[in-house]
Amino acid sequence: MQNSGKVIAEVLLGMSLLSFSFPSHTQDISNTISNSSSFFITPMQIKKDDNLSTVNFKDIFGSNPTDENTTVVSQNQNKEMTLKILNFEDDFVAILKIGDKSLLLNSGKAKNRVALMETLGRMQISKLDAVIVTDINESTENLFTLAELGIVKKILLPGIQLNKNTSDFNLVEKLKDTKKKLEELNTNVQEIYDQTNINFAKATLKTILPDGSSSISLLIENNENTILLQGDLTQDKQKDIILPLVNTYIVQSKFALSKDYINKVKPEKVLLVERKDSLLSEDSKKQIQEIVGKDNLFNVNSTNGFSVVLPPSSSKFEIKKDNI
């Protein structure tokens, strides 16, 4: 098993090196926006101008996953689920794997490409079912590489609807440019909006994308367990959101954190992803510890990596430290 993981890693690394000689349209990616992929998407509260409202699921999947007459049999219902948070310190990247299905949350900076490929190899992943970009402000430098190599064919990116000031206009233009480049690479690209359900193996991902926001928060539900992977939610937006019972709360140190909001979420465990450019103060960490307990706060940084795991025989998420 270990040897096959090494072989996959070596193949992926070799393929990634070829990306440096890609066509010109994949070279300049430093100013582009993130994207991700689609599999089973159930639109909820779709606006008339949202492109999901015109999606023909039969063309994509062979059947409409929302059709009551359609029976979907998954071979991954009794497989272990792993959500691995990669400790790149200045990137937020995560891998969700259930059985032989896997998806990537964000793709990271080019300098972390080798580490990403090695991690995919160790996890026995040679193909991704999808890439979901949760934040268009995150780097997409590896996204075009993954698409060019054929490692991913489905990309899902935030369908932002921002105010038309100069800054927002630039973000929208970057999204359009990124989508165009990915489509030139024969990639299936879609946009997702607030309150969209994504059915992935035995898990359901629900999106939170408030008006005016460019960052998606995800609720990942599996067997009555819920992970909240928080995006950039202002404190005003935090007050308006209604959440289910959250077992594990994953948040980056660069986003707004308040004692009141953590009390509202009431998580059993907190994974704090510490960004090099926005370290959380010790006083703030102590406030979190007072709510969840010292043993239930896990710091994900350049020396500590963690995975949230749901074994087939368990009804509760487990937090496991990863080897660095």
XYZ file of C-alpha atoms in Angstrom:
324
model
C 0.000 0.000 0.000
C 2.824 2.341 0.941
C 4.736 1.497 -2.249
C 1.702 2.137 -4.456
C 1.230 5.504 -2.745
C 4.862 6.310 -3.491
C 4.394 5.336 -7.140
C 1.319 7.560 -7.458
C 3.191 10.442 -5.815
C 6.130 10.010 -8.201
C 3.816 9.916 -11.234
C 1.935 13.014 -10.092
C 5.181 14.833 -9.354
C 6.561 13.917 -12.762
C 3.393 15.128 -14.411
C 3.467 18.347 -12.421
C 6.971 19.112 -13.635
C 5.650 18.988 -17.178
C 3.276 21.820 -16.285
C 6.128 24.297 -16.499
C 6.119 23.827 -20.285
C 2.362 24.290 -20.699
C 0.869 26.426 -23.466
C 0.969 30.176 -22.975
C -2.587 30.403 -21.665
C -1.618 28.365 -18.608
C 1.578 30.242 -17.854
C 0.375 33.496 -16.334
C -1.903 32.385 -13.528
C -0.707 34.624 -10.719
C -3.565 37.097 -11.186
C -6.424 34.658 -11.716
C -9.248 33.475 -9.481
C -10.070 30.105 -7.908
C -12.453 27.501 -9.163
C -13.903 24.130 -8.377
C -15.867 21.250 -9.732
C -19.323 19.800 -9.852
C -20.783 16.375 -9.364
C -24.292 16.025 -7.858
C -25.607 19.550 -7.384
C -29.090 20.325 -6.108
C -29.977 23.996 -6.623
C -31.935 25.676 -3.834
C -33.429 29.164 -4.000
C -31.934 29.670 -7.453
C -32.169 33.192 -8.828
C -33.417 33.619 -12.385
C -30.048 34.871 -13.627
C -28.029 32.091 -11.947
C -26.545 29.714 -14.478
C -27.390 26.679 -12.304
C -31.040 27.249 -13.166
C -30.340 26.231 -16.769
C -28.042 23.263 -16.065
C -29.052 20.037 -17.815
C -27.961 17.413 -15.314
C -28.670 14.581 -17.751
C -25.968 15.914 -20.060
C -23.482 15.912 -17.195
C -24.334 12.864 -15.097
C -26.633 10.774 -17.285
C -29.536 11.397 -14.897
C -30.860 14.186 -12.743
C -29.796 13.596 -9.125
C -32.851 15.517 -7.954
C -35.250 13.232 -9.847
C -37.293 11.175 -7.378
C -37.447 8.316 -9.885
C -33.681 8.032 -10.087
C -31.954 5.481 -7.859
C -28.293 6.209 -7.175
C -26.338 3.290 -5.720
C -23.037 4.332 -4.156
C -20.217 1.887 -3.494
C -18.819 4.309 -0.932
C -21.668 4.305 1.588
C -19.723 2.247 4.130
C -16.278 3.691 3.458
C -14.161 5.831 5.770
C -14.417 9.585 5.330
C -11.315 11.723 5.741
C -11.069 15.505 5.583
C -7.361 16.318 5.565
C -6.289 19.893 6.297
C -2.941 20.602 4.634
C -0.564 22.678 6.723
C 0.897 25.032 4.104
C 0.826 27.978 6.565
C 0.000 30.552 3.866
C -2.561 28.537 1.865
C -5.850 26.947 2.843
C -6.103 23.599 1.061
C -8.038 20.507 2.144
C -8.766 17.077 0.677
C -12.061 15.248 1.257
C -11.938 11.517 0.543
C -14.679 8.911 0.912
C -13.780 5.461 -0.361
C -12.451 5.924 -3.896
C -14.054 9.360 -4.292
C -12.054 12.514 -3.588
C -12.302 16.247 -4.005
C -9.956 19.141 -3.380
C -10.909 22.352 -1.590
C -8.749 25.088 -3.161
C -5.518 24.333 -4.989
C -2.847 26.511 -3.378
C 0.230 28.381 -4.512
C 2.785 27.057 -7.003
C 5.443 26.824 -4.283
C 3.262 24.205 -2.541
C 2.668 22.156 -5.709
C 5.163 19.414 -4.859
C 3.761 19.016 -1.329
C 0.225 18.825 -2.749
C 1.187 16.165 -5.295
C 3.006 14.139 -2.643
C -0.033 14.265 -0.368
C -2.336 13.105 -3.163
C 0.045 10.207 -3.803
C 0.149 9.167 -0.140
C -3.653 9.207 -0.091
C -3.775 6.942 -3.189
C -5.423 9.680 -5.274
C -4.511 9.835 -8.961
C -7.755 11.511 -10.093
C -9.945 14.090 -8.351
C -13.709 13.999 -8.787
C -13.802 17.760 -8.336
C -12.071 20.890 -7.131
C -14.155 23.349 -5.127
C -12.764 26.824 -4.702
C -14.177 28.225 -1.472
C -12.562 31.656 -1.699
C -11.797 33.535 -4.901
C -9.113 35.485 -3.057
C -7.092 32.300 -2.526
C -4.358 31.442 -5.018
C -5.281 29.324 -8.050
C -1.742 28.777 -9.271
C -2.086 24.979 -9.147
C -5.609 24.818 -10.528
C -4.639 25.104 -14.197
C -1.886 22.528 -13.667
C -4.406 20.008 -12.294
C -6.761 20.678 -15.201
C -4.009 20.497 -17.839
C -2.765 17.174 -16.467
C -6.274 15.734 -16.508
C -6.220 15.121 -12.748
C -9.498 17.027 -12.473
C -12.211 17.643 -15.064
C -14.871 19.327 -12.930
C -14.469 22.745 -11.337
C -16.888 24.566 -9.047
C -16.339 28.211 -8.221
C -18.246 30.825 -6.206
C -21.023 32.564 -8.083
C -20.481 35.945 -6.500
C -22.898 38.832 -6.852
C -21.066 41.869 -5.568
C -21.635 45.580 -5.608
C -20.352 47.158 -8.781
C -17.566 49.237 -7.290
C -14.067 49.122 -8.790
C -12.686 46.431 -6.505
C -15.699 44.166 -6.957
C -15.640 44.668 -10.717
C -12.045 43.433 -10.823
C -12.993 40.286 -8.897
C -15.827 39.519 -11.301
C -13.536 40.048 -14.296
C -10.952 37.685 -12.799
C -13.626 35.040 -12.323
C -14.690 35.370 -15.949
C -11.077 35.096 -17.113
C -10.444 32.016 -14.972
C -13.602 30.316 -16.194
C -12.644 31.007 -19.807
C -9.150 29.553 -19.382
C -10.494 26.433 -17.684
C -13.065 25.891 -20.424
C -10.246 26.138 -22.970
C -8.715 23.187 -21.111
C -11.965 21.211 -21.693
C -12.916 21.471 -18.043
C -16.525 21.355 -16.849
C -16.902 24.644 -14.939
C -19.955 25.725 -12.959
C -20.753 28.393 -10.405
C -22.479 27.739 -7.090
C -24.481 30.112 -4.955
C -25.890 30.336 -1.456
C -27.874 27.328 -0.175
C -26.686 24.827 -2.786
C -26.526 21.129 -1.872
C -23.662 19.022 -3.249
C -24.134 15.269 -2.789
C -20.744 13.600 -2.624
C -20.611 9.836 -1.931
C -22.355 9.490 1.460
C -21.794 13.117 2.495
C -23.701 16.295 1.715
C -21.996 19.652 1.334
C -24.183 22.722 1.843
C -22.956 26.144 0.803
C -23.231 29.428 2.691
C -22.516 32.403 0.427
C -24.175 35.594 1.735
C -24.930 38.482 -0.625
C -21.859 40.603 -1.204
C -19.448 37.852 -0.132
C -16.764 36.218 -2.277
C -16.011 33.363 0.133
C -18.011 30.153 0.596
C -18.539 28.483 3.955
C -19.343 24.769 3.812
C -21.430 22.533 6.040
C -20.228 18.957 5.496
C -22.803 16.469 6.820
C -22.233 12.747 7.163
C -24.140 10.260 9.309
C -25.645 12.968 11.548
C -22.202 14.538 12.035
C -21.551 18.060 10.774
C -18.345 19.950 10.006
C -18.523 23.727 9.595
C -15.702 24.924 7.369
C -16.028 28.667 7.764
C -15.237 31.133 5.036
C -15.028 34.879 5.381
C -18.149 35.764 7.378
C -18.335 39.201 8.921
C -19.715 39.411 12.442
C -22.934 40.939 11.079
C -23.399 37.965 8.740
C -22.570 35.524 11.540
C -25.586 36.788 13.500
C -28.027 35.991 10.675
C -26.929 32.418 9.949
C -28.912 29.503 11.381
C -26.728 26.435 11.931
C -27.399 22.783 12.757
C -25.542 21.024 15.572
C -21.852 21.321 14.645
C -19.418 18.621 15.789
C -16.250 20.108 14.290
C -15.611 23.774 13.524
C -12.736 24.561 11.123
C -11.739 28.192 10.775
C -8.727 30.113 9.515
C -7.055 32.612 11.821
C -7.406 35.350 9.181
C -11.208 35.316 9.454
C -13.349 37.070 12.051
C -13.486 35.072 15.283
C -15.610 36.070 18.229
C -16.462 34.421 21.510
C -20.155 35.102 20.867
C -20.087 33.311 17.503
C -18.267 30.262 18.877
C -20.884 30.126 21.633
C -23.536 30.232 18.904
C -21.903 27.426 16.907
C -21.335 25.355 20.090
C -18.858 22.964 18.433
C -17.454 19.918 20.180
C -14.037 20.485 18.606
C -12.286 23.416 16.911
C -9.524 23.186 14.297
C -7.799 26.558 14.073
C -5.886 26.885 10.801
C -3.166 29.405 11.600
C -2.075 31.535 8.679
C 1.439 32.942 8.716
C 0.094 36.366 7.802
C -2.558 36.442 10.551
C -1.602 34.534 13.678
C -4.180 34.466 16.459
C -3.209 35.898 19.829
C -2.769 33.620 22.839
C -5.613 35.464 24.592
C -7.954 34.634 21.706
C -6.928 30.973 21.843
C -7.609 30.896 25.572
C -11.113 32.257 24.960
C -11.779 29.392 22.548
C -10.361 26.902 25.060
C -12.735 28.226 27.715
C -15.662 27.294 25.473
C -14.614 23.907 24.035
C -11.914 22.810 26.492
C -8.141 22.747 26.089
C -8.106 19.205 24.647
C -10.665 20.101 21.969
C -8.739 22.970 20.333
C -6.318 21.841 17.632
C -3.829 24.251 16.032
C -3.130 23.453 12.383
C 0.146 25.139 11.379
C 3.475 24.470 9.652
C 4.402 21.790 12.194
C 1.015 20.294 13.080
C -1.405 18.802 10.573
C -4.748 17.203 11.376
C -7.467 15.165 9.691
C -11.123 14.815 10.600
C -11.967 11.130 10.186
C -15.245 9.203 10.314
C -14.477 5.466 10.321
C -17.136 3.109 8.868
C -17.742 1.561 12.280
C -18.053 4.875 14.133
C -20.873 7.373 14.542
C -18.582 10.239 15.604
C -15.836 12.230 13.941
C -12.317 11.651 15.240
C -9.431 14.132 15.048
C -6.129 12.545 14.049
C -2.736 14.197 13.964
C -0.935 13.823 10.651
C 2.732 13.062 10.228
C 4.606 16.091 8.934
